[in-house]
XYZ file of C-alpha atoms in Angstrom:
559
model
C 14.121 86.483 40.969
C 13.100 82.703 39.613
C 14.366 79.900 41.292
C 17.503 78.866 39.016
C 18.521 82.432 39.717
C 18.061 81.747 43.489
C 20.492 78.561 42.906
C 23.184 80.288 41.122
C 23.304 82.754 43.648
C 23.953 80.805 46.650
C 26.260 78.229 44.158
C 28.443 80.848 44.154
C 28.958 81.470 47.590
C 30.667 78.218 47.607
C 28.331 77.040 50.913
C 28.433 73.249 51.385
C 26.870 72.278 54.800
C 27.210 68.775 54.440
C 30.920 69.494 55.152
C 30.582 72.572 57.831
C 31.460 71.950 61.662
C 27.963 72.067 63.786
C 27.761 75.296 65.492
C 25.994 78.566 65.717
C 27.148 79.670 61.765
C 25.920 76.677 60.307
C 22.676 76.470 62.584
C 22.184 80.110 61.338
C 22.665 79.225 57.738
C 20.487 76.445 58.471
C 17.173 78.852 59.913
C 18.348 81.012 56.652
C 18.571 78.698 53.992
C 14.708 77.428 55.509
C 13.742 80.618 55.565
C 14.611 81.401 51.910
C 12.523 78.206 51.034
C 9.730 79.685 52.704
C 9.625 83.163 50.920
C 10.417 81.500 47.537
C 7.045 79.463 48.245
C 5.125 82.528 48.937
C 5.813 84.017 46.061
C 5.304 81.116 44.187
C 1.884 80.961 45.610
C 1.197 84.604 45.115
C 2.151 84.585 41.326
C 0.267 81.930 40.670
C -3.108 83.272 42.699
C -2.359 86.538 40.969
C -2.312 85.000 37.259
C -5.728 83.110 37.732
C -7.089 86.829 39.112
C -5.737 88.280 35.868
C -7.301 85.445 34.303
C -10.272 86.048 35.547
C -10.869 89.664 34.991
C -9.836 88.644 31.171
C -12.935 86.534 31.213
C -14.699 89.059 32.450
C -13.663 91.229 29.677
C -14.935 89.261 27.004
C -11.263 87.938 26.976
C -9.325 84.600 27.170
C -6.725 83.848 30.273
C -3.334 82.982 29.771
C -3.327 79.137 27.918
C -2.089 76.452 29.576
C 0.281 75.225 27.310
C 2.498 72.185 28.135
C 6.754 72.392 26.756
C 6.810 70.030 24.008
C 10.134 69.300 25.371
C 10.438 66.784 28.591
C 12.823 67.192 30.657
C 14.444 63.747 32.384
C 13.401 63.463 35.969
C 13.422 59.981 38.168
C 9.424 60.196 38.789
C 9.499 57.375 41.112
C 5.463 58.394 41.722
C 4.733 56.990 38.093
C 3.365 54.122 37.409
C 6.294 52.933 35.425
C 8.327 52.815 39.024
C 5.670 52.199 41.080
C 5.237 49.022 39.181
C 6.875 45.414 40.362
C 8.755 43.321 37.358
C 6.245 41.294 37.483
C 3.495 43.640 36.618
C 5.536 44.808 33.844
C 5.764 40.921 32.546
C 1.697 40.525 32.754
C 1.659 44.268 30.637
C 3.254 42.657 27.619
C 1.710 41.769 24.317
C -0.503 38.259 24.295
C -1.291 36.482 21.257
C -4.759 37.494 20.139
C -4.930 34.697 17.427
C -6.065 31.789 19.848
C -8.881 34.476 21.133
C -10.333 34.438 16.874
C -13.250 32.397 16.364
C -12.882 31.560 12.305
C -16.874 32.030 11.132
C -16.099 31.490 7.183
C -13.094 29.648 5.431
C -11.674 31.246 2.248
C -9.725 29.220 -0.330
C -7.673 31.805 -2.622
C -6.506 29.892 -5.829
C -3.650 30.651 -7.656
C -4.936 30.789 -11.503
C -4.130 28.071 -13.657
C -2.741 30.542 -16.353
C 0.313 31.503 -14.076
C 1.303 28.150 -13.180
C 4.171 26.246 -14.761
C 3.684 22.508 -16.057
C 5.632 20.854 -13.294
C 3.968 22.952 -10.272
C 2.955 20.398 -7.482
C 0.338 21.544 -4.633
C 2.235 21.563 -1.399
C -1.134 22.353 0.784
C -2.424 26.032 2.134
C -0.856 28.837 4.359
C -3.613 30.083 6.919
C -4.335 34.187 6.742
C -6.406 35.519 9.431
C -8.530 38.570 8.771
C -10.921 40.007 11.249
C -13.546 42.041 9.993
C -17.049 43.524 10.725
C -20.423 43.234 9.017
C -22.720 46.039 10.204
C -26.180 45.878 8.573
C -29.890 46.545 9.295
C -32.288 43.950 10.118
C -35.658 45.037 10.045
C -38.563 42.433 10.872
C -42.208 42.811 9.613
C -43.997 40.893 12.620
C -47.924 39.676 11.483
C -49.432 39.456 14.546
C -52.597 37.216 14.686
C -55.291 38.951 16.028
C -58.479 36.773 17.025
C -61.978 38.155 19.027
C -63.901 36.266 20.675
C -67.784 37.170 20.701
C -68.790 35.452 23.780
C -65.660 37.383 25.731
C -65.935 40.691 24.216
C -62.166 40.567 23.817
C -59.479 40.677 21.413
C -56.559 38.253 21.503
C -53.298 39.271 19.691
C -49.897 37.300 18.771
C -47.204 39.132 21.360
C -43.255 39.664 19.792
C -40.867 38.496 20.904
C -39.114 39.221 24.149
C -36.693 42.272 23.802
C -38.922 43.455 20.514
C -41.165 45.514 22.535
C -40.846 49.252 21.382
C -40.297 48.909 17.771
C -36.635 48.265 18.146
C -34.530 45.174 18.508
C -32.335 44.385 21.541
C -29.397 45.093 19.066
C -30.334 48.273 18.315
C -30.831 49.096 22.223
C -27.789 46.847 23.717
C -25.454 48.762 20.959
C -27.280 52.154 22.128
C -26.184 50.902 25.833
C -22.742 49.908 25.061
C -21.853 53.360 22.943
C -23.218 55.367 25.476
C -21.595 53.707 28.647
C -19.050 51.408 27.538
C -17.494 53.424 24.383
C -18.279 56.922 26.016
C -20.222 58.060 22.514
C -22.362 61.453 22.854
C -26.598 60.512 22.582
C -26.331 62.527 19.223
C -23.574 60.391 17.938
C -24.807 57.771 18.750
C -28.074 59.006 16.285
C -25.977 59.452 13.599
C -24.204 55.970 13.770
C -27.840 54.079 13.684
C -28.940 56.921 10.715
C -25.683 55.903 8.845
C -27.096 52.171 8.746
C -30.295 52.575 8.100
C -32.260 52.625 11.772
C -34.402 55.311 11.725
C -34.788 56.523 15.434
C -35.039 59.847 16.974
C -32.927 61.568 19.787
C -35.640 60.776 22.586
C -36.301 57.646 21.719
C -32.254 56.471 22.005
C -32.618 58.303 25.376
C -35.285 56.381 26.597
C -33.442 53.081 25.882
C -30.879 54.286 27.390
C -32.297 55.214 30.681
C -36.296 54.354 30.974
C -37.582 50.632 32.697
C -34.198 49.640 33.941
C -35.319 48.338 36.968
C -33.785 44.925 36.284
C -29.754 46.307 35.619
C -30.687 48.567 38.891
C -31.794 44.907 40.827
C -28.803 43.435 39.337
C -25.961 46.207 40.629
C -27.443 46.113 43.847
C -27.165 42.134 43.957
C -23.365 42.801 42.475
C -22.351 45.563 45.377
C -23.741 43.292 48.073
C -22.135 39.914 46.806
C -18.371 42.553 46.080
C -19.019 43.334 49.747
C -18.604 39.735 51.042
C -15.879 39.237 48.518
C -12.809 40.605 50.036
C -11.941 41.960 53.780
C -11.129 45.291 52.033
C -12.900 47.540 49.787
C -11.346 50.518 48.025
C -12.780 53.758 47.125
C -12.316 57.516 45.992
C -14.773 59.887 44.496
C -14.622 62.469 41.688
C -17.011 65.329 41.058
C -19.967 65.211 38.512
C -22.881 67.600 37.562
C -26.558 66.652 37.922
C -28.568 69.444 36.030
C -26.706 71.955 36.974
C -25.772 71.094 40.353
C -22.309 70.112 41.600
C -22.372 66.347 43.145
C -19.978 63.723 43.675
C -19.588 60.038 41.992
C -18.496 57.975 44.859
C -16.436 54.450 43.471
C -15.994 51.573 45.128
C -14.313 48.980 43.915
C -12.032 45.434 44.428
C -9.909 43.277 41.899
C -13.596 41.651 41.592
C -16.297 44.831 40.798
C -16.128 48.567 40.829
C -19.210 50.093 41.475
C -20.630 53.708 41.187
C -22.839 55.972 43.346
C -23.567 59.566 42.303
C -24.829 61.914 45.106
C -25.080 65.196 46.820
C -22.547 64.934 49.256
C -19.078 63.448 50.381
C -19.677 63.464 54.018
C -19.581 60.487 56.552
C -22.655 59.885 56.747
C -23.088 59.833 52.638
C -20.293 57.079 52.581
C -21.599 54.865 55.142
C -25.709 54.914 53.455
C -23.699 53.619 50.202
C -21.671 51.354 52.205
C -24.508 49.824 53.746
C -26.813 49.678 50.548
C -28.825 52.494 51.503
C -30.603 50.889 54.127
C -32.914 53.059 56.776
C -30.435 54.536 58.810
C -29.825 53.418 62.208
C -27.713 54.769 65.344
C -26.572 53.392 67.830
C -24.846 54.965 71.390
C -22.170 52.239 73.001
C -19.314 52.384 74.482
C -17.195 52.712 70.785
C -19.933 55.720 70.200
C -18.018 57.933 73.361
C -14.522 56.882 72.512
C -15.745 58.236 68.606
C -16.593 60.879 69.880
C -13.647 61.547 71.613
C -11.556 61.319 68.167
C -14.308 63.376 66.369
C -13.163 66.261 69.055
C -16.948 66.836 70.436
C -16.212 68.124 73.659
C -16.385 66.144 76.990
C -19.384 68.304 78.493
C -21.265 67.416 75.288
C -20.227 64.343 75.210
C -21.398 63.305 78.684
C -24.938 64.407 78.088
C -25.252 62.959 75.277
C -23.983 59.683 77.335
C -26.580 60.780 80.010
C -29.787 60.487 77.654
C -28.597 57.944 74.875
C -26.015 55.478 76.512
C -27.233 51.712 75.447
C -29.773 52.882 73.220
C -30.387 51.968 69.319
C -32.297 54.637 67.388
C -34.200 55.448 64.009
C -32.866 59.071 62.793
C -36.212 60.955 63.750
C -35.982 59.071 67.104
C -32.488 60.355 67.867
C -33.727 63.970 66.154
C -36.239 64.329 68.546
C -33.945 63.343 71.691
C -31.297 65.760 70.313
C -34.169 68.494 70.011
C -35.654 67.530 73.395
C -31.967 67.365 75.506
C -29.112 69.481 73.542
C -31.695 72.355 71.476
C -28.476 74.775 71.212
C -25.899 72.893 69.774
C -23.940 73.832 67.041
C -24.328 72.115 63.507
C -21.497 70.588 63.488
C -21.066 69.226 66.928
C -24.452 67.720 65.663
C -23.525 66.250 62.869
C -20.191 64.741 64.597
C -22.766 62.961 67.533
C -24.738 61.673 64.270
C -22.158 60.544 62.348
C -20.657 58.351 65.843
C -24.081 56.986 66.097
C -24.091 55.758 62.563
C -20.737 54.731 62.612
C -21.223 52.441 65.763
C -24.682 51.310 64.406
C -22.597 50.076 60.991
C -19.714 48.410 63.050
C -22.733 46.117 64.787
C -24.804 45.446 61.318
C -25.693 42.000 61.076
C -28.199 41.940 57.724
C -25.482 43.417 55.136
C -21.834 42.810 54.922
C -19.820 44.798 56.796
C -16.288 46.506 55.250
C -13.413 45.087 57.762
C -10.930 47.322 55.560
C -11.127 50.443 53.869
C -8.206 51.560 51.168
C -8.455 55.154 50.768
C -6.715 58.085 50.218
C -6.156 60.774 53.216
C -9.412 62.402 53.113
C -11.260 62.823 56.413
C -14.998 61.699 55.286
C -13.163 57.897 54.957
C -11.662 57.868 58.601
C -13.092 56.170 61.104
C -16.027 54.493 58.869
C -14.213 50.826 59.372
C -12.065 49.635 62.007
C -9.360 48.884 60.150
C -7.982 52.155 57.609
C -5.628 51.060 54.889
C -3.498 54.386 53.609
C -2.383 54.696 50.047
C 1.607 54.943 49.516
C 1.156 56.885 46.369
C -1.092 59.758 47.250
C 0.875 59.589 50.424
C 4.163 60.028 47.938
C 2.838 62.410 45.725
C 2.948 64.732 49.055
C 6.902 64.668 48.390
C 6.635 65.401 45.027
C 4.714 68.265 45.782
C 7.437 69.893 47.546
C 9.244 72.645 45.560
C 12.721 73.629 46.721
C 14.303 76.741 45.653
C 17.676 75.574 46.727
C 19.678 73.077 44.800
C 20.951 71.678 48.035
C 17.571 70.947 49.404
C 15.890 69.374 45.634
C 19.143 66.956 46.884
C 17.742 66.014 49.913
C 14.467 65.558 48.941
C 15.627 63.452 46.002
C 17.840 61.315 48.077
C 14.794 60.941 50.243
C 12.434 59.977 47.595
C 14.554 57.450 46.300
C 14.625 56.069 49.776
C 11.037 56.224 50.104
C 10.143 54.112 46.833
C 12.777 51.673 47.449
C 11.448 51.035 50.412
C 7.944 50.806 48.799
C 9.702 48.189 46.431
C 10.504 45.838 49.418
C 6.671 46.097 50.577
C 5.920 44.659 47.189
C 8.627 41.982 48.173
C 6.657 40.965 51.431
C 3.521 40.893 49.877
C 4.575 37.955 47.701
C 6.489 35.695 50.415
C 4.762 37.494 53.864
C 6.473 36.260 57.050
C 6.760 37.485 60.686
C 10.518 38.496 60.610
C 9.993 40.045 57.199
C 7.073 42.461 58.743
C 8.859 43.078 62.170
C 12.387 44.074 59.971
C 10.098 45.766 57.821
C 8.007 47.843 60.879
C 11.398 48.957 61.961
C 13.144 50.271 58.418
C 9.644 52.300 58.418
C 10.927 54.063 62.321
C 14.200 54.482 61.254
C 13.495 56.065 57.665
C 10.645 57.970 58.738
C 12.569 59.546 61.513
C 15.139 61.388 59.028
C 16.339 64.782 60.012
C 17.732 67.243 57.012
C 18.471 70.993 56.774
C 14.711 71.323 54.975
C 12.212 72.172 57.131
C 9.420 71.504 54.898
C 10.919 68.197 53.994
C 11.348 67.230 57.765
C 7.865 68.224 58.368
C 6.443 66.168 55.336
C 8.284 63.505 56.650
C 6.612 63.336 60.239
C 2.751 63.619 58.769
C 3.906 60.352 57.351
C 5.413 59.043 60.471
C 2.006 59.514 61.632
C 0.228 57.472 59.766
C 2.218 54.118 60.303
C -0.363 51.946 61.292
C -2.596 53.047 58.348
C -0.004 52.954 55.988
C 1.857 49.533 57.172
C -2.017 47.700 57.473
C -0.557 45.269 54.804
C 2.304 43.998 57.098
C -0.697 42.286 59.263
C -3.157 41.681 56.189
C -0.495 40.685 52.965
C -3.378 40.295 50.640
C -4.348 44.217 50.545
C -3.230 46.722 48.014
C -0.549 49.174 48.358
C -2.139 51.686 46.342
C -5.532 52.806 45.700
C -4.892 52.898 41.924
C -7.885 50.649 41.228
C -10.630 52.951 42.672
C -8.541 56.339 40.780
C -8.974 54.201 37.800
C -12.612 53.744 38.500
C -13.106 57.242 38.672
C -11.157 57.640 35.419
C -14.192 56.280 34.073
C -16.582 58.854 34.943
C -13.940 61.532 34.399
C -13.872 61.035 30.863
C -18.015 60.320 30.944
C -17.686 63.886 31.686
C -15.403 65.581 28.794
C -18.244 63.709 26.598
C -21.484 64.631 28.638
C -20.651 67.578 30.793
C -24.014 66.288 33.368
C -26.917 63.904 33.574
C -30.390 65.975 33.483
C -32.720 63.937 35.903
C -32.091 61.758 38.846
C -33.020 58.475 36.722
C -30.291 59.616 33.876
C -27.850 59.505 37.211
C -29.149 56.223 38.436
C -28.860 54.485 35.154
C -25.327 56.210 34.312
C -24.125 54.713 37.450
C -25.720 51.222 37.242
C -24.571 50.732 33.394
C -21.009 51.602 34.634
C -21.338 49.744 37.326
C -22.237 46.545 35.093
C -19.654 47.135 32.083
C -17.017 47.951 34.386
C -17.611 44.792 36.925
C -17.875 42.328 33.555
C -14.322 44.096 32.458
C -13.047 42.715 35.224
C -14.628 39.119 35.658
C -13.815 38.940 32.064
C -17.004 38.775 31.044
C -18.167 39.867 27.364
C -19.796 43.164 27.690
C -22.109 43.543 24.696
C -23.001 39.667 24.927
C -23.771 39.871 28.544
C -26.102 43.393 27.586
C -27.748 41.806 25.057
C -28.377 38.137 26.994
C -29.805 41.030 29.743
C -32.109 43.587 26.973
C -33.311 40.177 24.756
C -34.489 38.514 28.225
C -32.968 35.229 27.584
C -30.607 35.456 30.609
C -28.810 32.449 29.752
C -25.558 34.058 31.458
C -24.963 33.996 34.992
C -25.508 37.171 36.139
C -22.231 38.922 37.561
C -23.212 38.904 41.318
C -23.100 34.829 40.866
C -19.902 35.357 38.940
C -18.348 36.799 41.704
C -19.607 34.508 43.995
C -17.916 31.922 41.996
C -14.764 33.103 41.587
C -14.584 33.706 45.506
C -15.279 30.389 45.883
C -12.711 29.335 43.231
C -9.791 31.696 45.210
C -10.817 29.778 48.228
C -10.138 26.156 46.772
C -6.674 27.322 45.294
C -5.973 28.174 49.197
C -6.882 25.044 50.310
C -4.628 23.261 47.744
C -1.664 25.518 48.833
């Protein structure tokens, strides 16, 4: 039986339990009506696991699965997770149209007569009309350099003229800042990218593009390093969110970090705790340390206390290098379990972080929900849209329930609306009439239990998800790190992986770079090519940020 079935069904019982007494009939229908929900989601699950096991034994076969084919047709819904309602009016205002002809630089003036043979005796030249046209000249500039060449006798040597900086390799920094740009910036395949520089004359094979592209960068891999650290000491928060990528075969994950200032990229094995906080701290030798916030981690990381109190019996007060603490671990707890080991490691490390003194330290993260972020900063800023998308998740059977979770929705993003409304005029009252709306909304009881119980796991999460009530200058959302990871999503439909571990390091420095001068405003190819031809006339983007933190602090002072 499908689910508009299910409706019509019960519709025609004529049951409305908004307007039945309280009692044991309606408490009954209640448990029922819940219970319905619950078998209708079972089957729901079923179906689906069932058609991706058909699917698979069609691939098996030789076969295809069923296609995933959208409706053409869309059906009107109030998505109030999308980023059209999500938005304030004022972000819709900065999403309009600019004027692009103040941004034109005129490099050639054209004067277009009108012929003298179509002109009547008494015509009288009233001055010009101005017609902008932007165009593009793409050409090939190839340079015979005669270097001299001298040998000196008494040395025994040869002396020969140099090129020019960036000419090294037989190729122009043109030719390799375009290669970079296509590849990382425009998302073009290597072989693509081949044909565009055949098309125009630059003869250049398919290795040697992919050696520009990812050989002797050691300069852009100086440079994101010097832009993470300065991002770092930016902002009291940091967002971040990762996405999965493939490194010759192997599954991995792109980590992104990112502010209104940078995003940044790191591409490795894992997603655990300890993964996240060697990025966070700029992979620096790892370093633990066993305090008094160490025990009460462990505590929240659910060791247990008889673990917990020899490991306070051997370690308390100390500060250890990881083969130090391996050896102590080896030496005073040989039969623990992997994970209770990797919980006293990653409490260690955690501590260890909180008490760094040589590299900025995150005071807040923005994150989604997932576990490997908790606990990593004091301070844990929640996203209200993933935390949303939870209710949109929620698939009612009933008609009477899709009602309740609608009305609650709507409740939930108007209330989202006035959060956006504090953020630009914060004030005390504001946040305490604020901190109590959340209580009283987030303490709604309906006839749907699975709506009830969505409701609570957000209940929970208060403090995370109301951080911006004590710190006004935070995001809401954690849009700007899913955007990040956009990025490398789409990397991916071009170049399904990255074959060495120095393809991975570039691909995440170059998007590092373009995606940081995006946002600083900074001219991408200009800024590759001051980098490739050596000039370096441009400020590099770590000062860049550095500047415009300084600039943000200045406007404060004048307000």
């Amino acid at each position: 039986m499908t689910k508009a079935n299910i409706q019509i069904k019960l519709e025609d019982l004529g049951i409305d339990l908004a307007s039945m007494p309280e009692g044991g009939m309606k408490e009954a229908l209640v448990q029922l009506f819940n219970l319905v929900e619950e078998l209708s989601s079972t089957i729901r699950e079923l179906q689906e696991e069932n058609q991706k096991l058909r699917d698979e034994i069609n691939r098996l076969k030789g076969e295809q699965g069923k296609p995933n084919i959208k409706a053409s047709i869309r059906k009107e819904s109030n998505d109030f997770s999308s980023e059209k309602e999500r938005k304030s009016e004022i972000d819709r205002k900065r999403g309009k149209r600019e004027p692009k002809l103040n941004k034109i630089t005129i490099t050639k003036t054209v004067k277009c007569e009108v012929a003298a043979e179509v002109l009547p005796a008494d015509a009288e030249f009233k001055g010009y009309e101005s017609v902008i046209v932007q165009d593009l000249k793409i050409e090939a500039e190839n340079i015979e350099f005669q270097r001299d060449i001298y040998y000196s006798a008494s040395c025994k040597k040869t002396f020969t003229g140099k090129v020019p900086l960036g000419y090294e390799g037989g190729y122009g920094p043109s030719v390799k800042s375009l290669a970079i740009i296509m590849k990382y910036a425009c998302n073009v395949s290597e072989n693509k990218i081949l044909e565009f520089f055949n098309n125009f004359g630059i003869y250049i094979s398919s290795s040697t593009i992919s050696r520009m592209l990812i050989k002797d960068k050691e300069d852009f891999h100086k440079e994101k390093e010097e832009i993470f650290k300065a991002a770092l000491s930016s902002s009291i928060y940091q967002q971040i969110d990762d996405t999965s990528a493939r490194v010759n075969g192997e599954n991995c994950y792109t980590h992104v970090l990112c502010n209104d200032l940078y995003t940044a990229y790191f591409t490795e094995k894992n997603k655990n705790r300890l993964t996240v906080l060697d990025i966070l701290r700029g992979y620096g030798e790892r370093r633990y340390l066993f305090n008094e916030e160490t025990f009460i981690l462990l505590e929240r990381l659910r060791v247990s206390k008889g673990i917990t109190e020899k490991v306070r019996g051997f370690a308390d007060s100390k500060s250890y290098k990881e083969e130090e603490l391996e050896e102590d671990l080896l030496k005073n707890l040989p039969d623990i379990g992997k994970q209770t080991r990797a919980r006293i490691l990653e409490a260690g490390a955690i501590s260890s972080y909180h008490n760094e003194t040589g590299y900025p330290v995150v005071e807040i993260l923005i994150c989604d929900d997932a576990p490997q972020f908790k606990l990593l900063t004091k301070k844990l800023g929640l996203c209200w849209v993933h935390d949303g998308r939870n209710y949109k998740k929620l698939r009612p059977a009933l008609s009477v329930n899709e009602k309740e979770l609608e009305k609650f929705r709507t409740i939930y993003w108007g209330y989202y609306k006035k959060l956006l409304k504090f953020k630009e005029s914060p004030t005390l009252e504001f946040a305490v009439e604020l901190s109590e709306e959340f209580d009283k909304i987030f303490s709604t009881v309906t006839n749907y239990k699975d709506l009830d119980e969505r409701i609570r796991l957000s209940k929970e999460k208060k403090e995370e998800l109301l951080m911006v009530l004590k710190y006004p200058e935070i995001p809401l959302h954690n849009n700007k790190a899913e955007l990040g990871a956009r990025v490398q999503v789409r990397k991916r439909d071009v170049s399904l992986q990255t074959r060495t571990q120095e393809g991975t390091k570039a691909n995440d420095t170059f998007l590092t770079i373009i995606e940081t001068a995006k946002k600083l405003l900074v001219n991408v190819y200009s800024y590759i090519h001051d980098k490739v031809s050596k000039r370096n006339s441009l400020p590099s983007l770590a000062e860049t940020i550095v500047q415009k933190v300084e600039e943000r602090k200045k406007q404060l002072c004048q307000t």
